[in-house]
mmCIF file of C-alpha atoms in Angstrom:
data_model
loop_
_atom_site.group_PDB
_atom_site.id
_atom_site.type_symbol
_atom_site.label_atom_id
_atom_site.label_comp_id
_atom_site.label_asym_id
_atom_site.label_seq_id
_atom_site.Cartn_x
_atom_site.Cartn_y
_atom_site.Cartn_z
ATOM 1 C CA MET P 1158 146.756 91.790 148.678
ATOM 2 C CA ASN P 1159 145.285 95.230 150.836
ATOM 3 C CA ASP P 1160 141.783 95.170 149.096
ATOM 4 C CA THR P 1161 139.024 94.565 152.033
ATOM 5 C CA VAL P 1162 136.896 91.752 150.545
ATOM 6 C CA THR P 1163 134.020 91.022 152.599
ATOM 7 C CA ALA P 1164 131.750 87.930 151.999
ATOM 8 C CA VAL P 1165 127.126 87.444 152.160
ATOM 9 C CA ARG P 1166 126.354 83.620 152.154
ATOM 10 C CA ALA P 1167 122.761 82.709 152.559
ATOM 11 C CA ALA P 1168 121.476 81.850 155.287
ATOM 12 C CA GLU P 1169 121.699 77.653 156.214
ATOM 13 C CA PRO P 1170 122.711 75.484 159.227
ATOM 14 C CA ALA P 1171 126.204 74.841 159.960
ATOM 15 C CA GLU P 1172 126.175 71.230 159.443
ATOM 16 C CA ALA P 1173 124.868 71.689 155.534
ATOM 17 C CA VAL P 1174 128.037 74.096 154.594
ATOM 18 C CA THR P 1175 129.884 71.708 152.341
ATOM 19 C CA ALA P 1176 132.753 72.116 150.367
ATOM 20 C CA PRO P 1177 132.025 72.300 146.777
ATOM 21 C CA VAL P 1178 133.129 70.227 143.133
ATOM 22 C CA VAL P 1179 133.022 73.843 141.665
ATOM 23 C CA ASP P 1180 132.616 77.229 142.241
ATOM 24 C CA VAL P 1181 131.485 79.060 139.988
ATOM 25 C CA VAL P 1182 132.750 83.511 140.196
ATOM 26 C CA VAL P 1183 131.070 86.223 137.358
ATOM 27 C CA PRO P 1184 132.485 89.093 138.411
ATOM 28 C CA VAL P 1185 130.101 92.103 137.995
ATOM 29 C CA TYR P 1186 130.934 95.740 137.826
ATOM 30 C CA ASN P 1187 127.962 98.149 137.580
ATOM 31 C CA GLU P 1188 125.631 95.216 136.688
ATOM 32 C CA GLU P 1189 122.667 95.911 138.279
ATOM 33 C CA VAL P 1190 119.794 95.118 135.157
ATOM 34 C CA ASP P 1191 121.959 92.136 133.553
ATOM 35 C CA LEU P 1192 122.888 90.226 137.157
ATOM 36 C CA GLY P 1193 119.668 88.815 137.760
ATOM 37 C CA PRO P 1194 118.850 87.041 134.576
ATOM 38 C CA CYS P 1195 122.373 85.478 134.349
ATOM 39 C CA VAL P 1196 122.322 84.316 138.637
ATOM 40 C CA ARG P 1197 119.033 82.471 137.323
ATOM 41 C CA ARG P 1198 119.943 80.538 134.325
ATOM 42 C CA LEU P 1199 123.080 80.054 134.734
ATOM 43 C CA HIS P 1200 121.424 78.840 138.885
ATOM 44 C CA ALA P 1201 118.711 76.377 137.072
ATOM 45 C CA PHE P 1202 121.451 75.370 134.714
ATOM 46 C CA LEU P 1203 123.715 74.417 137.203
ATOM 47 C CA THR P 1204 120.363 72.356 139.370
ATOM 48 C CA LEU P 1205 119.569 70.572 136.625
ATOM 49 C CA ASN P 1206 122.220 69.728 134.355
ATOM 50 C CA PHE P 1207 125.267 69.480 136.606
ATOM 51 C CA PRO P 1208 126.573 66.195 137.389
ATOM 52 C CA PHE P 1209 129.230 67.862 140.154
ATOM 53 C CA THR P 1210 127.792 70.070 143.546
ATOM 54 C CA ALA P 1211 128.037 74.035 142.004
ATOM 55 C CA ARG P 1212 128.629 76.766 144.081
ATOM 56 C CA ILE P 1213 127.425 79.931 142.355
ATOM 57 C CA THR P 1214 130.202 83.098 143.555
ATOM 58 C CA ILE P 1215 129.185 86.911 142.604
ATOM 59 C CA ALA P 1216 132.737 88.728 142.880
ATOM 60 C CA ASP P 1217 131.296 92.395 143.485
ATOM 61 C CA ASN P 1218 133.840 94.889 142.049
ATOM 62 C CA ALA P 1219 133.365 98.057 143.994
ATOM 63 C CA SER P 1220 129.744 99.000 141.810
ATOM 64 C CA THR P 1221 128.413 102.466 142.089
ATOM 65 C CA ASP P 1222 124.833 101.212 141.203
ATOM 66 C CA ASN P 1223 122.570 98.559 142.962
ATOM 67 C CA THR P 1224 124.606 95.334 141.899
ATOM 68 C CA LEU P 1225 125.389 94.636 145.897
ATOM 69 C CA GLU P 1226 122.012 95.005 146.931
ATOM 70 C CA VAL P 1227 120.474 92.856 143.324
ATOM 71 C CA ALA P 1228 123.096 90.464 144.190
ATOM 72 C CA ARG P 1229 122.327 89.372 147.441
ATOM 73 C CA GLN P 1230 118.674 89.372 147.395
ATOM 74 C CA LEU P 1231 119.858 86.609 144.464
ATOM 75 C CA ALA P 1232 122.092 85.037 147.616
ATOM 76 C CA ASP P 1233 118.814 85.242 149.885
ATOM 77 C CA GLN P 1234 116.521 83.660 147.418
ATOM 78 C CA MET P 1235 118.864 80.643 146.270
ATOM 79 C CA ASP P 1236 121.033 77.775 147.925
ATOM 80 C CA GLY P 1237 124.113 77.992 146.885
ATOM 81 C CA VAL P 1238 124.691 81.387 145.866
ATOM 82 C CA ARG P 1239 127.228 83.725 147.644
ATOM 83 C CA VAL P 1240 128.171 87.055 147.232
ATOM 84 C CA VAL P 1241 131.700 88.502 147.862
ATOM 85 C CA HIS P 1242 132.684 92.244 147.667
ATOM 86 C CA LEU P 1243 135.161 93.430 147.018
ATOM 87 C CA ASP P 1244 136.691 97.560 147.643
ATOM 88 C CA ARG P 1245 138.717 97.979 144.555
ATOM 89 C CA LYS P 1246 137.580 97.782 140.886
ATOM 90 C CA GLY P 1247 139.529 94.642 138.286
ATOM 91 C CA ARG P 1248 137.748 91.829 137.132
ATOM 92 C CA GLY P 1249 141.385 89.377 137.497
ATOM 93 C CA ARG P 1250 141.606 91.011 141.349
ATOM 94 C CA ALA P 1251 138.901 89.786 141.746
ATOM 95 C CA LEU P 1252 138.958 86.387 140.655
ATOM 96 C CA ARG P 1253 142.468 86.138 142.234
ATOM 97 C CA GLU P 1254 140.804 86.793 145.839
ATOM 98 C CA VAL P 1255 137.405 84.699 145.631
ATOM 99 C CA TRP P 1256 140.294 81.482 144.049
ATOM 100 C CA GLN P 1257 142.351 81.892 146.731
ATOM 101 C CA ALA P 1258 139.522 81.893 148.906
ATOM 102 C CA SER P 1259 137.509 78.935 147.448
ATOM 103 C CA ASP P 1260 137.539 75.797 149.367
ATOM 104 C CA ALA P 1261 135.994 73.849 145.818
ATOM 105 C CA GLN P 1262 137.646 71.285 144.180
ATOM 106 C CA VAL P 1263 137.760 73.524 140.567
ATOM 107 C CA VAL P 1264 137.173 76.914 140.579
ATOM 108 C CA ALA P 1265 135.891 78.995 137.078
ATOM 109 C CA TYR P 1266 134.365 82.217 135.787
ATOM 110 C CA MET P 1267 132.100 83.256 133.706
ATOM 111 C CA ASP P 1268 131.051 86.800 132.780
ATOM 112 C CA VAL P 1269 128.177 87.788 133.381
ATOM 113 C CA ASP P 1270 126.894 87.891 129.920
ATOM 114 C CA LEU P 1271 126.665 84.478 129.702
ATOM 115 C CA SER P 1272 128.151 84.604 125.836
ATOM 116 C CA THR P 1273 129.259 81.158 126.149
ATOM 117 C CA ASP P 1274 127.321 78.680 125.659
ATOM 118 C CA LEU P 1275 125.895 76.761 128.913
ATOM 119 C CA ASN P 1276 127.254 73.566 128.206
ATOM 120 C CA ALA P 1277 130.420 74.110 127.223
ATOM 121 C CA LEU P 1278 131.011 74.372 131.499
ATOM 122 C CA LEU P 1279 131.324 70.047 131.759
ATOM 123 C CA PRO P 1280 133.516 70.024 129.076
ATOM 124 C CA LEU P 1281 135.662 72.583 130.833
ATOM 125 C CA VAL P 1282 135.741 71.566 133.873
ATOM 126 C CA ALA P 1283 135.194 67.520 133.861
ATOM 127 C CA PRO P 1284 139.417 66.904 133.213
ATOM 128 C CA LEU P 1285 140.509 69.016 136.126
ATOM 129 C CA VAL P 1286 138.132 67.379 138.161
ATOM 130 C CA SER P 1287 139.245 63.833 137.206
ATOM 131 C CA GLY P 1288 142.830 65.184 137.836
ATOM 132 C CA HIS P 1289 144.051 65.212 133.911
ATOM 133 C CA SER P 1290 144.882 69.084 133.420
ATOM 134 C CA ASP P 1291 145.395 71.758 135.872
ATOM 135 C CA VAL P 1292 144.010 74.421 133.560
ATOM 136 C CA ALA P 1293 140.736 74.547 131.127
ATOM 137 C CA ILE P 1294 140.146 77.669 128.807
ATOM 138 C CA GLY P 1295 137.587 77.860 125.862
ATOM 139 C CA THR P 1296 138.288 79.993 122.768
ATOM 140 C CA ARG P 1297 136.582 80.810 120.105
ATOM 141 C CA LEU P 1298 139.875 80.655 118.100
ATOM 142 C CA SER P 1299 139.129 76.700 117.481
ATOM 143 C CA SER P 1300 138.130 75.746 113.604
ATOM 144 C CA SER P 1301 134.759 73.881 115.876
ATOM 145 C CA SER P 1302 134.161 77.336 117.921
ATOM 146 C CA ARG P 1303 130.411 78.842 116.479
ATOM 147 C CA VAL P 1304 131.021 82.177 117.496
ATOM 148 C CA VAL P 1305 128.767 85.542 116.099
ATOM 149 C CA ARG P 1306 130.597 88.487 116.774
ATOM 150 C CA GLY P 1307 131.659 91.502 114.724
ATOM 151 C CA PRO P 1308 134.581 91.642 112.312
ATOM 152 C CA LYS P 1309 136.132 94.570 114.720
ATOM 153 C CA ARG P 1310 136.523 92.171 117.368
ATOM 154 C CA GLU P 1311 137.574 88.537 115.696
ATOM 155 C CA ILE P 1312 140.410 91.016 114.250
ATOM 156 C CA ILE P 1313 141.515 91.879 117.574
ATOM 157 C CA SER P 1314 141.695 89.281 118.774
ATOM 158 C CA ARG P 1315 143.335 87.063 116.839
ATOM 159 C CA CYS P 1316 146.406 90.250 116.701
ATOM 160 C CA TYR P 1317 146.843 89.573 120.293
ATOM 161 C CA ASN P 1318 146.533 86.452 120.647
ATOM 162 C CA LEU P 1319 149.427 86.326 117.131
ATOM 163 C CA ILE P 1320 151.110 88.897 119.430
ATOM 164 C CA LEU P 1321 151.521 86.435 122.555
ATOM 165 C CA ARG P 1322 153.268 83.519 120.188
ATOM 166 C CA ALA P 1323 155.682 85.756 118.520
ATOM 167 C CA SER P 1324 156.598 88.055 121.916
ATOM 168 C CA LEU P 1325 155.722 85.217 124.982
ATOM 169 C CA GLN P 1326 155.742 81.787 122.960
ATOM 170 C CA ALA P 1327 152.582 80.862 124.210
ATOM 171 C CA LYS P 1328 151.379 78.186 123.112
ATOM 172 C CA PHE P 1329 146.802 78.259 124.122
ATOM 173 C CA SER P 1330 144.866 79.659 121.364
ATOM 174 C CA ASP P 1331 142.697 82.010 123.061
ATOM 175 C CA ALA P 1332 144.184 84.651 126.228
ATOM 176 C CA GLN P 1333 141.012 86.395 127.055
ATOM 177 C CA CYS P 1334 137.814 84.501 126.377
ATOM 178 C CA GLY P 1335 136.041 85.083 129.892
ATOM 179 C CA PHE P 1336 135.200 81.099 130.838
ATOM 180 C CA LYS P 1337 138.389 78.930 132.849
ATOM 181 C CA ALA P 1338 139.043 77.153 135.330
ATOM 182 C CA MET P 1339 141.705 75.764 137.685
ATOM 183 C CA ARG P 1340 141.989 73.332 140.265
ATOM 184 C CA GLY P 1341 142.122 75.109 143.045
ATOM 185 C CA ASP P 1342 145.151 73.685 144.714
ATOM 186 C CA VAL P 1343 146.924 74.627 142.139
ATOM 187 C CA ALA P 1344 145.152 78.173 142.184
ATOM 188 C CA LYS P 1345 146.926 79.245 145.399
ATOM 189 C CA LEU P 1346 150.267 78.680 144.002
ATOM 190 C CA VAL P 1347 150.627 80.019 140.968
ATOM 191 C CA LEU P 1348 147.966 83.191 142.554
ATOM 192 C CA PRO P 1349 150.709 85.021 144.086
ATOM 193 C CA LEU P 1350 152.771 85.612 141.422
ATOM 194 C CA VAL P 1351 149.718 87.354 138.941
ATOM 195 C CA GLU P 1352 150.073 90.728 139.316
ATOM 196 C CA ASP P 1353 147.744 92.296 136.591
ATOM 197 C CA GLY P 1354 143.576 93.134 138.653
ATOM 198 C CA GLU P 1355 142.679 93.898 135.744
ATOM 199 C CA TRP P 1356 141.952 92.109 131.640
ATOM 200 C CA PHE P 1357 145.421 90.797 131.367
ATOM 201 C CA PHE P 1358 144.878 88.205 134.869
ATOM 202 C CA ASP P 1359 144.175 85.662 132.412
ATOM 203 C CA THR P 1360 146.894 85.990 130.004
ATOM 204 C CA GLU P 1361 149.652 86.436 132.723
ATOM 205 C CA LEU P 1362 147.580 83.538 134.109
ATOM 206 C CA LEU P 1363 148.054 81.537 130.978
ATOM 207 C CA VAL P 1364 152.012 82.298 129.540
ATOM 208 C CA LEU P 1365 153.002 81.416 133.822
ATOM 209 C CA ALA P 1366 151.009 77.811 133.570
ATOM 210 C CA GLU P 1367 152.604 77.389 130.024
ATOM 211 C CA ARG P 1368 155.800 77.569 131.549
ATOM 212 C CA ILE P 1369 155.385 75.865 135.381
ATOM 213 C CA GLY P 1370 153.964 72.877 132.914
ATOM 214 C CA LEU P 1371 150.662 72.949 133.844
ATOM 215 C CA ARG P 1372 148.082 70.926 131.505
ATOM 216 C CA ILE P 1373 145.766 73.399 129.642
ATOM 217 C CA HIS P 1374 142.743 72.036 128.138
ATOM 218 C CA GLU P 1375 141.006 73.692 125.917
ATOM 219 C CA VAL P 1376 137.163 73.151 124.587
ATOM 220 C CA PRO P 1377 135.828 75.136 121.756
ATOM 221 C CA VAL P 1378 132.671 77.207 122.819
ATOM 222 C CA ASP P 1379 129.924 78.648 121.211
ATOM 223 C CA TRP P 1380 129.764 82.516 121.551
ATOM 224 C CA ILE P 1381 127.476 85.307 120.458
ATOM 225 C CA ASP P 1382 129.125 88.275 121.800
ATOM 226 C CA ASP P 1383 127.649 90.934 123.676
ATOM 227 C CA PRO P 1384 126.930 94.816 122.324
ATOM 228 C CA ASP P 1385 126.622 96.504 124.960
ATOM 229 C CA SER P 1386 129.862 95.460 126.313
ATOM 230 C CA ARG P 1387 131.405 98.604 128.235
ATOM 231 C CA VAL P 1388 135.263 97.335 127.642
ATOM 232 C CA ASP P 1389 136.977 100.357 126.750
ATOM 233 C CA ILE P 1390 139.003 98.868 123.912
ATOM 234 C CA ILE P 1391 142.021 101.127 123.387
ATOM 235 C CA ASP P 1392 142.985 101.241 127.344
ATOM 236 C CA THR P 1393 142.705 97.571 127.301
ATOM 237 C CA ALA P 1394 144.842 96.844 124.157
ATOM 238 C CA ARG P 1395 147.431 99.489 125.627
ATOM 239 C CA LYS P 1396 147.430 97.575 129.083
ATOM 240 C CA ASP P 1397 147.972 94.308 127.704
ATOM 241 C CA LEU P 1398 150.590 95.228 125.419
ATOM 242 C CA LEU P 1399 152.345 96.552 128.689
ATOM 243 C CA GLY P 1400 151.612 93.734 130.314
ATOM 244 C CA VAL P 1401 153.189 91.286 128.132
ATOM 245 C CA TRP P 1402 156.622 93.387 128.420
ATOM 246 C CA ARG P 1403 156.897 93.618 131.663
ATOM 247 C CA VAL P 1404 155.965 89.491 132.266
ATOM 248 C CA GLY P 1405 158.309 88.952 129.453
ATOM 249 C CA ARG P 1406 161.229 90.592 130.914
ATOM 250 C CA ALA P 1407 160.204 88.628 134.408
ATOM 251 C CA LEU P 1408 161.123 85.438 131.974
ATOM 252 C CA THR P 1409 164.407 87.142 130.693
ATOM 253 C CA THR P 1410 166.035 88.634 133.565
ATOM 254 C CA GLY P 1411 164.467 84.808 135.695
ATOM 255 C CA ARG P 1412 162.754 86.269 138.230
ATOM 256 C CA LEU P 1413 159.774 84.869 138.402
ATOM 257 C CA PRO P 1414 160.701 81.054 140.069
ATOM 258 C CA ILE P 1415 159.646 78.947 137.288
ATOM 259 C CA ASN P 1416 161.614 76.287 138.920
ATOM 260 C CA GLU P 1417 160.375 76.197 141.843
ATOM 261 C CA LEU P 1418 156.883 76.396 141.515
ATOM 262 C CA ARG P 1419 156.895 73.389 138.392
ATOM 263 C CA ALA P 1420 159.170 71.725 141.980
ATOM 264 C CA ALA P 1421 155.848 72.107 143.762
ATOM 265 C CA ILE P 1422 153.131 71.210 141.448
ATOM 266 C CA GLY P 1423 154.685 68.441 140.830
ATOM 267 C CA ARG P 1424 156.368 68.507 137.133
ATOM 268 C CA GLU P 1425 159.381 67.143 137.346
ATOM 269 C CA PRO P 1426 160.536 64.396 135.380
ATOM 270 C CA LEU P 1427 158.685 61.195 135.214
ATOM 271 C CA VAL P 1428 161.348 58.563 134.825
ATOM 272 C CA GLU P 1429 164.319 58.928 137.025
ATOM 273 C CA GLY P 1430 167.762 59.157 135.242
ATOM 274 C CA VAL P 1431 165.125 61.417 132.125
ATOM 275 C CA PRO P 1432 166.232 64.807 132.361
ATOM 276 C CA LEU P 1433 162.933 66.606 132.150
ATOM 277 C CA GLY P 1434 162.840 68.323 128.902
ATOM 278 C CA MET P 1435 165.813 66.675 127.351
ATOM 279 C CA VAL P 1436 164.731 65.911 123.828
ATOM 280 C CA GLY P 1437 164.703 70.195 124.091
ATOM 281 C CA GLN P 1438 167.945 70.580 125.586
ATOM 282 C CA LEU P 1439 169.338 68.585 122.985
ATOM 283 C CA VAL P 1440 167.757 70.283 120.196
ATOM 284 C CA ARG P 1441 168.427 74.158 121.555
ATOM 285 C CA PHE P 1442 171.900 73.077 122.019
ATOM 286 C CA GLY P 1443 172.721 71.969 118.723
ATOM 287 C CA ILE P 1444 171.579 74.845 116.902
ATOM 288 C CA VAL P 1445 173.592 76.828 118.916
ATOM 289 C CA GLY P 1446 176.825 73.759 118.663
ATOM 290 C CA VAL P 1447 176.165 74.976 114.977
ATOM 291 C CA THR P 1448 176.168 78.179 114.578
ATOM 292 C CA SER P 1449 179.026 77.666 117.460
ATOM 293 C CA THR P 1450 181.066 75.284 114.888
ATOM 294 C CA LEU P 1451 180.725 77.853 112.642
ATOM 295 C CA ALA P 1452 181.876 80.435 114.037
ATOM 296 C CA TYR P 1453 184.729 79.156 115.405
ATOM 297 C CA LEU P 1454 186.375 78.144 112.035
ATOM 298 C CA LEU P 1455 185.903 80.998 110.276
ATOM 299 C CA LEU P 1456 187.766 82.529 112.910
ATOM 300 C CA TYR P 1457 190.879 79.973 112.388
ATOM 301 C CA VAL P 1458 190.624 80.238 108.929
ATOM 302 C CA LEU P 1459 191.173 84.010 109.060
ATOM 303 C CA LEU P 1460 193.773 84.206 111.966
ATOM 304 C CA GLN P 1461 195.618 80.357 111.233
ATOM 305 C CA GLY P 1462 197.686 82.705 108.240
ATOM 306 C CA VAL P 1463 198.693 85.483 110.644
ATOM 307 C CA MET P 1464 199.496 83.823 113.805
ATOM 308 C CA GLY P 1465 199.471 79.953 113.264
ATOM 309 C CA ALA P 1466 197.589 77.221 113.833
ATOM 310 C CA GLN P 1467 197.874 76.590 117.483
ATOM 311 C CA ALA P 1468 197.648 79.812 118.467
ATOM 312 C CA ALA P 1469 194.631 80.506 116.065
ATOM 313 C CA ASN P 1470 192.757 77.472 117.499
ATOM 314 C CA PHE P 1471 193.319 78.655 120.541
ATOM 315 C CA LEU P 1472 191.740 82.019 120.238
ATOM 316 C CA ALA P 1473 188.990 81.402 117.824
ATOM 317 C CA LEU P 1474 187.961 78.235 120.408
ATOM 318 C CA LEU P 1475 188.428 80.851 123.343
ATOM 319 C CA VAL P 1476 186.233 83.393 121.849
ATOM 320 C CA THR P 1477 183.567 81.079 120.628
ATOM 321 C CA ALA P 1478 182.980 79.180 123.514
ATOM 322 C CA ILE P 1479 182.367 82.482 125.780
ATOM 323 C CA GLY P 1480 179.710 82.990 123.471
ATOM 324 C CA ASN P 1481 177.936 79.320 123.438
ATOM 325 C CA THR P 1482 178.189 79.334 126.944
ATOM 326 C CA ALA P 1483 176.406 82.950 127.333
ATOM 327 C CA ALA P 1484 174.053 81.322 124.070
ATOM 328 C CA ASN P 1485 173.111 78.016 125.954
ATOM 329 C CA ARG P 1486 172.924 79.549 128.883
ATOM 330 C CA ALA P 1487 169.560 81.100 128.209
ATOM 331 C CA PHE P 1488 168.487 79.687 125.013
ATOM 332 C CA THR P 1489 169.493 76.184 125.379
ATOM 333 C CA PHE P 1490 168.776 75.624 129.482
ATOM 334 C CA GLY P 1491 166.356 78.733 130.033
ATOM 335 C CA VAL P 1492 168.652 80.905 132.792
ATOM 336 C CA ARG P 1493 167.825 84.639 132.909
ATOM 337 C CA GLY P 1494 169.473 87.181 135.142
ATOM 338 C CA SER P 1495 173.121 87.904 136.411
ATOM 339 C CA ASN P 1496 172.520 85.432 139.144
ATOM 340 C CA GLN P 1497 175.918 82.839 139.234
ATOM 341 C CA ALA P 1498 176.573 84.562 135.820
ATOM 342 C CA VAL P 1499 180.184 84.814 136.881
ATOM 343 C CA SER P 1500 180.249 81.789 138.366
ATOM 344 C CA HIS P 1501 178.854 80.018 135.246
ATOM 345 C CA HIS P 1502 181.773 81.388 132.455
ATOM 346 C CA PHE P 1503 184.161 80.618 135.222
ATOM 347 C CA GLN P 1504 182.758 76.912 134.666
ATOM 348 C CA GLY P 1505 182.048 77.603 130.987
ATOM 349 C CA LEU P 1506 186.205 78.505 130.433
ATOM 350 C CA LEU P 1507 186.487 75.579 132.186
ATOM 351 C CA ILE P 1508 184.467 73.009 129.498
ATOM 352 C CA PHE P 1509 186.971 75.266 126.972
ATOM 353 C CA GLY P 1510 189.767 73.975 128.474
ATOM 354 C CA VAL P 1511 188.963 69.993 127.478
ATOM 355 C CA GLY P 1512 187.616 70.975 124.126
ATOM 356 C CA LEU P 1513 190.580 73.316 123.497
ATOM 357 C CA ALA P 1514 192.888 69.579 124.632
ATOM 358 C CA LEU P 1515 191.153 67.978 122.395
ATOM 359 C CA THR P 1516 191.528 70.149 119.410
ATOM 360 C CA SER P 1517 194.665 71.493 120.216
ATOM 361 C CA GLY P 1518 195.916 67.434 121.009
ATOM 362 C CA SER P 1519 194.661 66.335 117.229
ATOM 363 C CA LEU P 1520 196.464 69.454 115.405
ATOM 364 C CA TYR P 1521 199.213 68.556 117.107
ATOM 365 C CA THR P 1522 199.429 64.947 116.069
ATOM 366 C CA LEU P 1523 198.670 66.328 112.681
ATOM 367 C CA HIS P 1524 201.568 68.241 112.464
ATOM 368 C CA HIS P 1525 203.505 64.806 113.914
ATOM 369 C CA TRP P 1526 202.308 62.716 110.812
ATOM 370 C CA ALA P 1527 201.855 65.065 107.894
ATOM 371 C CA PRO P 1528 203.654 68.230 108.706
ATOM 372 C CA ASP P 1529 202.676 69.940 105.981
ATOM 373 C CA ALA P 1530 198.963 69.342 106.115
ATOM 374 C CA ALA P 1531 196.689 71.603 103.530
ATOM 375 C CA VAL P 1532 193.884 74.446 106.416
ATOM 376 C CA HIS P 1533 191.586 72.391 104.198
ATOM 377 C CA LEU P 1534 192.245 68.776 105.632
ATOM 378 C CA GLU P 1535 193.231 70.291 109.259
ATOM 379 C CA LEU P 1536 189.654 72.053 109.913
ATOM 380 C CA LEU P 1537 188.686 68.554 108.713
ATOM 381 C CA VAL P 1538 190.122 67.047 111.769
ATOM 382 C CA LEU P 1539 188.837 70.102 114.182
ATOM 383 C CA VAL P 1540 185.421 68.948 113.437
ATOM 384 C CA ILE P 1541 186.130 65.874 113.913
ATOM 385 C CA ALA P 1542 187.653 66.638 117.315
ATOM 386 C CA ASN P 1543 184.540 69.529 117.858
ATOM 387 C CA LEU P 1544 181.967 66.723 117.668
ATOM 388 C CA VAL P 1545 183.698 64.726 120.192
ATOM 389 C CA ALA P 1546 184.208 68.135 122.509
ATOM 390 C CA THR P 1547 180.191 69.015 122.053
ATOM 391 C CA LEU P 1548 178.936 66.047 123.635
ATOM 392 C CA LEU P 1549 181.725 66.524 126.441
ATOM 393 C CA ARG P 1550 180.222 69.548 126.186
ATOM 394 C CA PHE P 1551 176.978 69.072 126.659
ATOM 395 C CA VAL P 1552 176.892 66.680 129.808
ATOM 396 C CA GLY P 1553 179.135 69.551 131.705
ATOM 397 C CA LEU P 1554 177.145 72.657 130.956
ATOM 398 C CA ARG P 1555 173.916 70.134 132.606
ATOM 399 C CA TRP P 1556 175.819 69.444 135.153
ATOM 400 C CA VAL P 1557 177.187 73.445 135.038
ATOM 401 C CA PHE P 1558 173.832 74.907 135.739
ATOM 402 C CA ARG P 1559 171.728 71.813 137.409
ATOM 403 C CA ASN P 1560 170.205 73.640 139.637
ATOM 404 C CA ALA P 1561 170.283 77.794 138.044
ATOM 405 C CA GLY P 1562 167.820 79.962 137.618
ATOM 406 C CA ARG P 1563 166.356 79.192 141.056
ATOM 407 C CA HIS P 1564 165.204 82.144 143.325
ATOM 408 C CA PRO P 1565 163.711 82.029 146.335
ATOM 409 C CA VAL P 1566 159.894 81.247 146.325
ATOM 410 C CA PRO P 1567 156.755 83.130 147.746
ATOM 411 C CA GLU P 1568 155.530 81.870 150.979
ATOM 412 C CA ALA P 1569 152.269 81.111 149.855
ATOM 413 C CA VAL P 1570 153.959 78.996 147.296
ATOM 414 C CA ARG P 1571 156.431 76.992 150.021
#
């Protein structure tokens, strides 16, 4: 990052400076009117009602009014308040800079309008402090949330989250709620990969967190929308959709080092010998296998009368084996992009040889004992042989893709 960042801390003896448990960041841009009441209310809550040591960091996003001066006055007047100034706008940019540099165990943020009830702060950060969860988000879309906002924003929010579920397979319920927290050590590993510096920052961070295997804790919140919000909804929606396309493409091509981050953060198998995601892989492999088998049988029936049983078996199995390897590579084992694709398909053809030996041997045996066997009997024998070949193929493909998807890891992740 090339942003210029200036930190201003309220004067205090060096020996009194200790890392807080929670660092609450309030990103602001031209908020000279609302900043004072927000920080005073938040500071009073943290002092009187919060069980953990906490710091408030005002992240000024290149304000052009008196926001920075107001922030500095607040830092001078109250302990545990500091100011970070950035020369460029962008909420995501501010959060990335402050969170990465923070020495707190948990980093959090909330919007300056304090739309979220502060009583949700402890449920938000407690699972992170305990180590049970890695990321925590407030959600306005839970059935137990109490939300006051107009129908236009409600519809846009729900449609956006439906888009995320359909396009990026997101499981979290509310991407854009301005009330989130993250373990500090995890933030330092993940944030270097988050490219967006504006409103899509939250979504990109959460999608990466899910793909890496981080545990995301959701807290239903009470939310009163700020009627004076200056967010340009149309421009934000356009940039969000572009962000969805960019992240989806990066995941599809394998450009993001998901496997390396998963290993660095410790999301490897809990029990040796029980591979991570084994159940999901079996389900996806089964779907591909059923589709491949149906395609194989259809091709065999079409070709058998033209070129004979053995030749039809060879060609049908070859065509479907190539498609099977490609489908399992992307769908079952999540390997994207062209890296090692030729090697994977070559090894897939070796596994195809095993299947060919089983099916051809079965046909040879059938015709040896029943030379005039009907086509439906040939299909029955081939289905049984294919079941055995499928089990061997799954084991073989797990070996082929055992180290697939590995990419160089950014220095900040190492």
